[in-house]
XYZ file of C-alpha atoms in Angstrom:
308
model
C 2.421 -9.111 -26.925
C 5.790 -10.361 -25.724
C 5.580 -7.900 -22.822
C 2.139 -9.238 -21.911
C 3.411 -12.812 -21.921
C 6.250 -11.628 -19.663
C 3.750 -10.261 -17.148
C 1.702 -13.438 -17.423
C 4.598 -15.547 -16.199
C 4.582 -13.842 -12.799
C 0.942 -14.670 -12.261
C 1.561 -18.403 -12.015
C 0.923 -19.335 -8.406
C 0.664 -15.720 -7.187
C -2.584 -14.698 -5.511
C -3.505 -11.555 -3.608
C -6.293 -10.332 -1.369
C -6.982 -6.741 -0.338
C -8.467 -6.104 3.115
C -8.908 -2.344 3.055
C -6.542 0.591 3.536
C -3.114 -0.733 2.374
C -3.549 -4.261 3.757
C -2.698 -7.058 1.341
C -2.179 -10.773 1.685
C 0.211 -12.160 -0.949
C 0.417 -15.920 -1.457
C 3.091 -17.559 -3.591
C 4.973 -20.881 -3.554
C 3.464 -21.892 -0.228
C 4.434 -18.628 1.488
C 2.088 -16.006 2.903
C 3.180 -12.368 3.142
C 1.154 -9.640 4.842
C 1.670 -6.064 3.664
C 0.721 -3.286 6.124
C -1.874 -5.535 7.828
C -4.682 -3.615 9.551
C -7.242 -5.820 11.300
C -8.808 -3.121 13.524
C -11.138 -1.945 10.778
C -14.062 0.085 12.121
C -17.359 -1.850 12.133
C -19.047 0.907 10.111
C -16.236 1.160 7.551
C -17.281 1.025 3.924
C -17.310 -1.200 2.053
C -17.835 -3.835 4.777
C -15.501 -6.799 4.912
C -17.126 -10.124 3.998
C -17.616 -12.194 7.127
C -17.392 -9.149 9.366
C -13.625 -8.886 9.649
C -10.173 -10.171 8.824
C -8.186 -12.333 11.236
C -5.033 -13.773 9.614
C -4.183 -17.275 10.809
C -0.772 -17.660 9.182
C 2.028 -15.462 7.858
C 5.658 -16.171 7.059
C 6.542 -12.476 6.975
C 4.950 -9.097 7.625
C 6.148 -6.193 5.476
C 5.620 -2.671 6.846
C 5.995 0.545 4.838
C 5.603 3.132 7.626
C 4.472 3.641 11.179
C 0.997 5.119 10.884
C -1.645 3.351 12.933
C -3.537 1.924 9.968
C -0.316 0.382 8.643
C 1.608 -0.648 11.763
C -0.683 -0.437 14.801
C -1.799 -4.076 14.647
C 1.574 -5.520 13.628
C 3.135 -6.189 17.064
C 0.188 -8.320 18.202
C -0.068 -10.088 14.842
C 3.650 -10.866 14.857
C 3.386 -12.286 18.369
C 0.385 -14.477 17.549
C 1.613 -15.695 14.160
C 5.328 -15.948 14.948
C 6.071 -14.054 11.739
C 9.254 -12.204 10.853
C 8.637 -8.460 10.513
C 10.477 -6.167 8.099
C 9.981 -2.478 8.844
C 11.565 0.999 8.500
C 14.613 1.760 10.623
C 12.857 4.231 12.950
C 10.186 1.694 13.844
C 12.782 -1.038 14.235
C 14.746 1.047 16.739
C 11.604 1.788 18.755
C 10.462 -1.823 18.731
C 13.881 -3.206 19.655
C 14.087 -0.854 22.631
C 10.594 -1.843 23.776
C 11.366 -5.565 23.556
C 14.574 -5.147 25.552
C 12.899 -3.040 28.228
C 10.131 -5.606 28.623
C 12.496 -8.578 28.767
C 11.427 -10.059 25.438
C 14.881 -10.196 23.872
C 14.117 -13.544 22.239
C 11.596 -11.834 19.944
C 14.014 -9.166 18.740
C 15.610 -11.358 16.058
C 12.279 -11.542 14.227
C 12.175 -7.745 13.792
C 14.422 -6.654 10.934
C 14.993 -3.151 9.534
C 14.712 -2.298 5.879
C 17.997 -1.056 4.440
C 18.418 0.731 1.133
C 19.527 -1.776 -1.462
C 18.902 -4.693 0.894
C 17.253 -7.724 -0.679
C 15.033 -10.304 0.987
C 13.853 -13.414 -0.862
C 10.549 -14.818 0.359
C 9.085 -17.814 -1.420
C 10.383 -16.932 -4.870
C 9.648 -13.223 -4.482
C 12.562 -10.817 -4.059
C 11.683 -7.740 -2.001
C 13.779 -4.558 -2.083
C 12.966 -1.528 0.053
C 13.505 2.046 -1.098
C 13.375 4.722 1.622
C 11.158 7.512 0.348
C 10.587 11.089 1.407
C 6.948 11.848 2.063
C 5.923 15.469 2.590
C 3.552 15.091 5.504
C 0.868 17.715 5.956
C -0.077 16.890 9.524
C -1.952 20.108 10.272
C -3.835 19.985 6.977
C -4.725 16.330 7.540
C -6.150 17.153 10.961
C -8.047 20.175 9.654
C -9.590 18.076 6.906
C -10.510 15.315 9.374
C -12.198 17.810 11.703
C -14.182 19.361 8.848
C -15.326 15.949 7.657
C -16.230 14.861 11.192
C -18.320 17.984 11.817
C -20.140 17.601 8.516
C -20.921 13.969 9.294
C -21.665 14.478 13.031
C -18.838 13.077 15.074
C -20.030 10.403 17.529
C -18.358 9.487 20.818
C -16.612 6.586 19.102
C -15.553 8.908 16.303
C -14.063 11.305 18.842
C -12.035 8.460 20.383
C -10.843 7.463 16.916
C -9.869 11.063 16.169
C -7.695 11.247 19.282
C -6.142 7.855 18.556
C -5.349 8.657 14.928
C -3.925 12.056 15.845
C -1.595 10.430 18.361
C -0.474 7.707 15.975
C -0.071 9.674 12.734
C 3.355 11.228 13.333
C 5.963 12.196 10.800
C 7.338 8.802 9.838
C 9.970 7.138 7.749
C 8.469 5.442 4.736
C 9.618 2.828 2.249
C 8.397 1.680 -1.121
C 8.627 -2.068 -1.703
C 9.803 -3.371 -5.078
C 8.646 -6.993 -5.282
C 10.117 -9.043 -8.113
C 9.205 -12.548 -9.218
C 12.625 -14.194 -9.159
C 11.898 -16.614 -11.997
C 10.666 -14.029 -14.514
C 11.834 -10.590 -13.388
C 8.302 -9.200 -13.475
C 7.601 -6.791 -10.636
C 5.206 -4.874 -8.420
C 6.076 -1.550 -6.778
C 4.047 -1.198 -3.579
C 3.462 2.158 -1.887
C 1.687 2.127 1.462
C 0.980 5.844 1.682
C 1.244 8.879 -0.558
C 0.673 12.335 0.876
C 2.449 14.595 -1.601
C 5.574 14.133 -3.670
C 7.457 10.845 -3.519
C 11.184 11.531 -3.605
C 14.441 9.582 -3.336
C 13.513 7.032 -5.980
C 16.556 5.276 -7.496
C 18.467 7.191 -10.157
C 18.049 4.223 -12.476
C 14.336 3.823 -13.298
C 12.708 0.844 -11.623
C 11.195 -1.839 -13.814
C 7.557 -1.785 -12.743
C 4.861 -3.978 -14.258
C 2.259 -3.248 -11.560
C 2.138 -0.074 -9.460
C 0.180 -0.570 -6.210
C -0.882 3.013 -5.583
C -2.641 4.287 -2.430
C -5.427 6.763 -3.075
C -5.191 8.757 0.134
C -6.629 11.972 -1.258
C -8.641 13.277 -4.172
C -7.721 16.925 -4.543
C -6.301 18.297 -7.775
C -2.743 18.567 -6.447
C -2.799 14.949 -5.253
C -3.977 13.735 -8.651
C -1.164 15.671 -10.297
C 1.396 14.031 -8.012
C -0.064 10.573 -8.654
C -0.046 11.179 -12.403
C 3.557 12.380 -12.226
C 4.580 9.206 -10.412
C 2.785 7.005 -12.945
C 4.447 8.823 -15.834
C 7.826 8.401 -14.119
C 7.515 4.677 -13.384
C 5.503 3.741 -16.492
C 3.704 0.706 -15.043
C 1.567 -1.458 -17.270
C -1.235 -1.578 -14.693
C -2.129 0.545 -11.649
C -3.520 -1.455 -8.701
C -5.421 0.966 -6.467
C -5.861 0.663 -2.698
C -6.400 2.847 0.405
C -9.437 4.376 -1.341
C -12.019 2.961 1.072
C -13.877 4.804 3.841
C -11.994 2.917 6.544
C -12.647 5.123 9.584
C -15.823 7.175 9.205
C -16.512 9.984 9.837
C -12.817 10.929 9.757
C -12.296 9.396 6.331
C -14.240 9.304 3.114
C -14.052 7.167 -0.020
C -12.042 8.403 -2.982
C -13.779 9.107 -6.283
C -12.372 6.190 -8.259
C -14.209 7.120 -11.434
C -12.501 10.507 -11.543
C -9.115 8.958 -10.747
C -9.520 6.268 -13.401
C -10.528 8.820 -16.034
C -7.590 11.082 -15.209
C -4.995 8.293 -15.225
C -6.240 6.631 -18.380
C -6.504 9.962 -20.199
C -3.222 11.514 -19.081
C -1.071 8.393 -18.692
C -2.646 5.789 -20.950
C -2.396 3.227 -18.121
C -5.320 0.993 -17.059
C -6.546 0.936 -13.449
C -7.471 -2.251 -11.548
C -9.796 -1.983 -8.545
C -9.733 -5.046 -6.249
C -12.855 -6.238 -4.452
C -12.546 -6.177 -0.678
C -11.588 -9.593 0.702
C -11.751 -11.327 -2.697
C -8.829 -13.284 -4.125
C -7.384 -12.029 -7.389
C -4.258 -12.950 -9.283
C -1.684 -11.226 -11.379
C -3.390 -12.957 -14.274
C -6.343 -10.673 -13.568
C -4.039 -7.671 -13.763
C -2.704 -8.985 -17.052
C -6.250 -9.198 -18.347
C -6.804 -5.514 -17.584
C -3.599 -4.608 -19.423
C -4.486 -6.821 -22.371
C -7.983 -5.400 -22.764
C -6.612 -1.880 -22.506
C -3.996 -2.573 -25.186
C -6.725 -3.704 -27.585
C -8.604 -0.406 -27.340
C -7.644 2.614 -29.475
C -5.423 4.809 -27.341
C -5.156 8.586 -27.295
C -1.704 10.031 -26.807
C -1.162 10.548 -23.043
C -1.060 14.141 -21.883
C 1.953 15.275 -19.923
C 1.386 15.655 -16.210
C 1.968 18.976 -14.493
C 5.298 19.197 -12.735
C 5.480 20.092 -9.070
C 9.053 21.242 -9.316
């Protein structure tokens, strides 16, 4: 119970909202942080956003994990409109800095800051550390899967345009995981924006992770094994799922959350929290999931299969 009280302390004044894909709004101590904000959600995406869309009106900082369109494509315009500081991987920072210089917008460059390994940024009582991660991209396989799904679901003209756009903006990309710690209590969230195979280059010393924000970008057996391996490695108390929505039909499809939940709870003994699109939830809600799970009889977790 002492561990649960420890998690509860972080929830004071911390609220979150999920807006599809990996987009989160985090509010704490009067600050607003946007994580991988994506406002160009397709009108036929499922589930639909309440009110028909998301248009942020304020942000103190925008945190970017990698350069794929659904994580970074809307960031430049949002940063310009909101005047927010942007923290992003080094490859994106270099590209953006060059663009701003070439277009004579040098005054904006100071607001674009690269993530560095071991670098710490404190934002409204939350300490953010970035960990560069290796993601094994499967570009050809991703495209093949998208084409198969599009053909099965009858690709429209708009879908064809989306296919071309996503193909052009889904390159091999640097990626970071964000370790967000509540400075007053030490409780933490580890946020991953995308997961396409094995996550490597985690710190040698295990991270303290109370909440693992895990993107469900696939539902094949090998992906589940990799996700389970990561959960067993980090040992979070709660898994917060995201990126499981059908955000760009017919190129995408929703992930089977029931199967994922069953697998994780059976093999890892860790509860899964599914946020409602556009609804505010708190870390107190996450604590409630952990508390209810701890009160149920638990089977011994099964070891996950290693991928070598």
